[in-house]
Short mmCIF file of C-alpha atoms in Angstrom, two decimals:
data_model
loop_
_atom_site.label_atom_id
_atom_site.label_comp_id
_atom_site.label_asym_id
_atom_site.label_seq_id
_atom_site.Cartn_x
_atom_site.Cartn_y
_atom_site.Cartn_z
CA MET A 1 51.55 9.10 -0.50
CA LYS A 2 52.32 9.96 -4.81
CA LYS A 3 52.48 5.92 -5.55
CA HIS A 4 48.82 5.77 -3.97
CA LEU A 5 47.56 8.84 -5.85
CA LEU A 6 48.51 7.27 -9.14
CA GLU A 7 46.96 4.05 -8.42
CA PHE A 8 43.58 5.29 -7.36
CA PHE A 9 43.48 7.95 -9.91
CA GLY A 10 45.02 5.56 -12.82
CA PHE A 11 42.58 2.97 -12.40
CA LYS A 12 40.34 3.26 -15.30
CA ASP A 13 36.81 2.92 -13.59
CA ILE A 14 37.83 6.22 -12.06
CA ILE A 15 38.94 7.87 -14.74
CA VAL A 16 35.81 7.10 -16.57
CA LEU A 17 33.85 8.12 -13.31
CA MET A 18 36.26 11.32 -12.93
CA ILE A 19 35.13 12.33 -16.66
CA SER A 20 31.73 11.87 -16.49
CA LEU A 21 31.88 13.93 -13.38
CA VAL A 22 33.30 16.69 -15.08
CA PHE A 23 31.12 16.72 -18.12
CA ALA A 24 27.55 16.22 -15.72
CA THR A 25 28.86 19.23 -13.70
CA ALA A 26 30.12 21.57 -16.87
CA MET A 27 26.53 20.84 -18.69
CA ALA A 28 24.73 21.44 -15.68
CA VAL A 29 26.32 25.15 -15.26
CA ALA A 30 26.12 25.51 -19.12
CA TYR A 31 22.29 24.96 -18.89
CA ALA A 32 21.72 26.25 -15.20
CA LYS A 33 19.25 29.15 -15.20
CA ASP A 34 19.25 29.73 -10.92
CA GLY A 35 20.15 28.59 -7.79
CA LYS A 36 17.82 25.63 -8.02
CA THR A 37 20.31 23.51 -9.90
CA LEU A 38 22.59 23.09 -6.74
CA ILE A 39 20.17 21.72 -4.93
CA PHE A 40 19.69 18.82 -7.19
CA TRP A 41 23.55 17.93 -7.12
CA LEU A 42 23.32 18.17 -3.27
CA PHE A 43 19.90 15.80 -3.06
CA GLY A 44 22.52 13.95 -5.58
CA VAL A 45 25.13 13.45 -3.10
CA ALA A 46 22.56 13.01 -0.41
CA LEU A 47 20.92 10.12 -2.55
CA PHE A 48 24.12 8.17 -3.04
CA LEU A 49 25.00 8.30 0.49
CA ILE A 50 21.59 7.11 1.43
CA ASN A 51 22.24 4.18 -1.02
CA GLU A 52 25.51 3.37 -0.18
CA TYR A 53 24.24 2.22 3.15
CA LEU A 54 20.88 0.51 2.13
CA THR A 55 22.69 -1.30 -1.05
CA HIS A 56 26.01 -2.32 0.95
CA ARG A 57 23.44 -3.81 3.62
CA PHE A 58 20.58 -5.46 2.03
CA ILE A 59 22.07 -6.17 -1.31
CA PHE A 60 25.69 -6.68 -1.31
CA HIS A 61 25.45 -8.72 2.47
CA MET A 62 21.77 -10.84 0.85
CA LYS A 63 21.77 -14.40 1.80
CA PRO A 64 23.89 -15.85 -1.02
CA PRO A 65 21.63 -16.67 -4.20
CA LYS A 66 21.03 -19.95 -5.84
CA HIS A 67 21.10 -18.51 -9.34
CA PRO A 68 24.56 -19.38 -10.91
CA PHE A 69 24.52 -15.57 -12.80
CA PHE A 70 23.61 -13.51 -9.61
CA LEU A 71 26.02 -15.65 -7.28
CA ARG A 72 28.72 -14.55 -9.74
CA LEU A 73 27.65 -11.22 -9.71
CA LEU A 74 27.54 -10.73 -6.41
CA LYS A 75 30.55 -12.38 -5.74
CA ARG A 76 31.74 -9.53 -7.64
CA LEU A 77 30.26 -6.63 -6.56
CA HIS A 78 31.04 -7.10 -2.79
CA TYR A 79 31.64 -11.13 -1.49
CA ASP A 80 35.29 -12.06 -3.21
CA HIS A 81 36.19 -8.43 -1.40
CA HIS A 82 35.76 -9.56 2.31
CA VAL A 83 37.43 -12.49 0.98
CA ASP A 84 40.60 -10.68 -0.33
CA PRO A 85 39.86 -7.03 1.09
CA ASP A 86 43.20 -5.24 -0.20
CA ASP A 87 42.37 -6.58 -3.75
CA LEU A 88 42.97 -3.58 -5.85
CA LYS A 89 40.47 -5.28 -8.83
CA LEU A 90 37.54 -5.90 -6.22
CA LEU A 91 38.03 -2.52 -4.35
CA PHE A 92 36.02 -0.44 -7.07
CA LEU A 93 32.68 -0.54 -7.87
CA PRO A 94 32.51 -1.95 -11.61
CA ILE A 95 31.84 0.96 -13.90
CA TRP A 96 29.16 -1.20 -15.72
CA TYR A 97 27.70 -1.43 -11.80
CA SER A 98 27.44 2.34 -11.24
CA LEU A 99 26.68 4.20 -14.18
CA PRO A 100 23.48 2.95 -16.13
CA GLN A 101 22.17 3.68 -12.54
CA MET A 102 22.99 7.30 -11.88
CA ILE A 103 22.19 7.65 -15.47
CA MET A 104 18.75 6.44 -15.10
CA ILE A 105 18.44 8.30 -11.91
CA SER A 106 19.12 11.32 -13.68
CA ALA A 107 16.94 10.90 -16.97
CA ILE A 108 13.95 10.16 -14.18
CA VAL A 109 14.43 13.59 -13.13
CA PHE A 110 14.67 15.27 -16.17
CA PHE A 111 11.61 13.38 -17.55
CA VAL A 112 9.89 14.29 -14.09
CA PHE A 113 11.10 18.26 -13.59
CA GLY A 114 12.25 18.65 -18.05
CA ASP A 115 15.26 20.17 -17.34
CA LEU A 116 18.88 19.63 -18.63
CA SER A 117 20.46 21.66 -15.67
CA PHE A 118 18.49 19.24 -13.09
CA ALA A 119 19.70 16.01 -14.34
CA PHE A 120 23.26 16.57 -15.02
CA ALA A 121 23.17 18.56 -11.86
CA MET A 122 21.60 14.81 -10.12
CA TYR A 123 24.13 13.60 -11.70
CA ALA A 124 27.20 14.93 -10.66
CA GLY A 125 25.98 14.78 -7.44
CA LEU A 126 25.34 10.71 -7.33
CA SER A 127 29.30 10.81 -8.56
CA SER A 128 30.77 13.35 -6.79
CA GLY A 129 29.00 11.09 -3.87
CA LEU A 130 30.46 7.68 -5.41
CA LEU A 131 33.84 9.47 -5.91
CA TYR A 132 34.13 10.32 -2.29
CA TYR A 133 33.15 6.86 -1.26
CA GLU A 134 35.68 5.23 -3.36
CA TRP A 135 38.53 7.38 -1.88
CA THR A 136 37.45 6.73 1.14
CA HIS A 137 36.82 2.91 0.62
CA PHE A 138 40.51 2.91 -0.95
CA VAL A 139 42.22 4.78 1.93
CA ALA A 140 40.79 1.92 4.18
CA HIS A 141 42.13 -0.88 2.46
CA ARG A 142 45.66 0.31 1.44
CA PRO A 143 48.19 1.22 3.94
CA ILE A 144 47.49 5.21 3.89
CA LYS A 145 47.51 7.13 7.11
CA PRO A 146 44.46 9.10 6.83
CA ILE A 147 45.28 13.54 7.81
CA THR A 148 42.06 14.39 9.53
CA ARG A 149 40.76 12.80 12.57
CA TRP A 150 37.63 12.08 10.85
CA GLY A 151 39.56 9.71 7.62
CA LYS A 152 41.12 7.88 10.82
CA TRP A 153 38.32 7.47 12.18
CA MET A 154 36.37 5.98 9.19
CA LYS A 155 39.10 3.57 8.72
CA LYS A 156 38.89 2.00 11.52
CA VAL A 157 35.41 1.84 11.59
CA HIS A 158 35.75 0.25 8.07
CA ILE A 159 38.42 -2.18 9.55
CA TRP A 160 36.05 -3.50 11.95
CA HIS A 161 33.36 -4.13 9.25
CA HIS A 162 35.52 -6.43 7.63
CA PHE A 163 37.64 -7.96 10.74
CA LYS A 164 35.33 -7.86 13.40
CA ASN A 165 31.68 -8.75 12.62
CA GLU A 166 29.96 -8.05 9.20
CA GLY A 167 26.98 -6.87 10.57
CA TYR A 168 27.75 -3.48 12.04
CA TRP A 169 29.21 -0.32 10.48
CA PHE A 170 27.91 -0.57 6.41
CA GLY A 171 28.48 3.42 6.07
CA VAL A 172 31.69 3.12 4.34
CA SER A 173 32.17 6.93 3.93
CA ASN A 174 30.03 8.06 6.72
CA PRO A 175 28.17 6.47 9.61
CA SER A 176 25.28 8.54 9.60
CA MET A 177 22.73 6.05 7.99
CA ASP A 178 24.33 3.21 10.98
CA TYR A 179 23.10 5.24 13.71
CA LEU A 180 19.77 6.10 12.07
CA MET A 181 19.38 1.88 11.48
CA GLY A 182 20.93 0.89 14.63
CA THR A 183 24.08 -0.75 13.10
CA PHE A 184 26.94 1.64 14.77
CA LYS A 185 27.65 -0.32 17.98
CA ASP A 186 30.66 0.02 20.35
CA GLU A 187 33.58 -2.20 18.81
CA LYS A 188 33.96 -3.17 22.19
CA GLU A 189 30.54 -4.59 22.64
CA VAL A 190 30.45 -6.92 19.34
CA PRO A 191 31.42 -10.14 19.21
CA ARG A 192 33.92 -11.59 16.44
CA SER A 193 32.09 -13.24 13.74
CA GLU A 194 33.51 -16.03 12.15
CA ASN A 195 31.88 -14.78 8.93
CA ALA A 196 33.60 -11.76 8.43
CA ARG A 197 36.39 -12.68 5.66
CA ASN A 198 33.95 -15.54 4.01
CA LEU A 199 29.67 -14.20 3.74
CA LEU A 200 29.31 -17.10 1.49
CA LYS A 201 29.76 -19.64 4.63
CA ASN A 202 25.54 -18.38 4.95
CA MET A 203 24.95 -21.24 2.56
CA GLU A 204 26.76 -24.01 4.76
#
């Protein structure tokens, strides 16, 4: 397990994410005036979990674009991950993709509410959700046996998405949105897809 912990926490994008999370948390606490700051942290976590599903389903699994630049972008962000699910370089969301989004959302919070603690708390919530997502995703694709029943179940569900049918089970860190959106099915009732390992087959 020590090997996998070093592999995860030693990855440069995870290091940047953790540093920014610690900084944002410290700033949120420093500027906080009351308990409302915590609400924005919770909202940030919830927003990430919703965005995780929507992005995975409707952007990462969209029909491959014809423009070469956008095709290369989606190949890096997700298509190639389905081709080689265990490639560590394709496992994590690149920091150049996630960081600007979290900063932009936090900036909007600041401009709307005019409170730095709210903005930093929003960023801390978003980055906390992302860190949890990255760890859950990492465990699903590495030879790690989760300790909890929840962890074992989430790993099994994500494996279904990669090797049974790419049209279901989009929630990597939790299945709540799958249940709400009707994309969580009994694995035995879902037909095996020929495209699960190659999303680009939709272009043929």
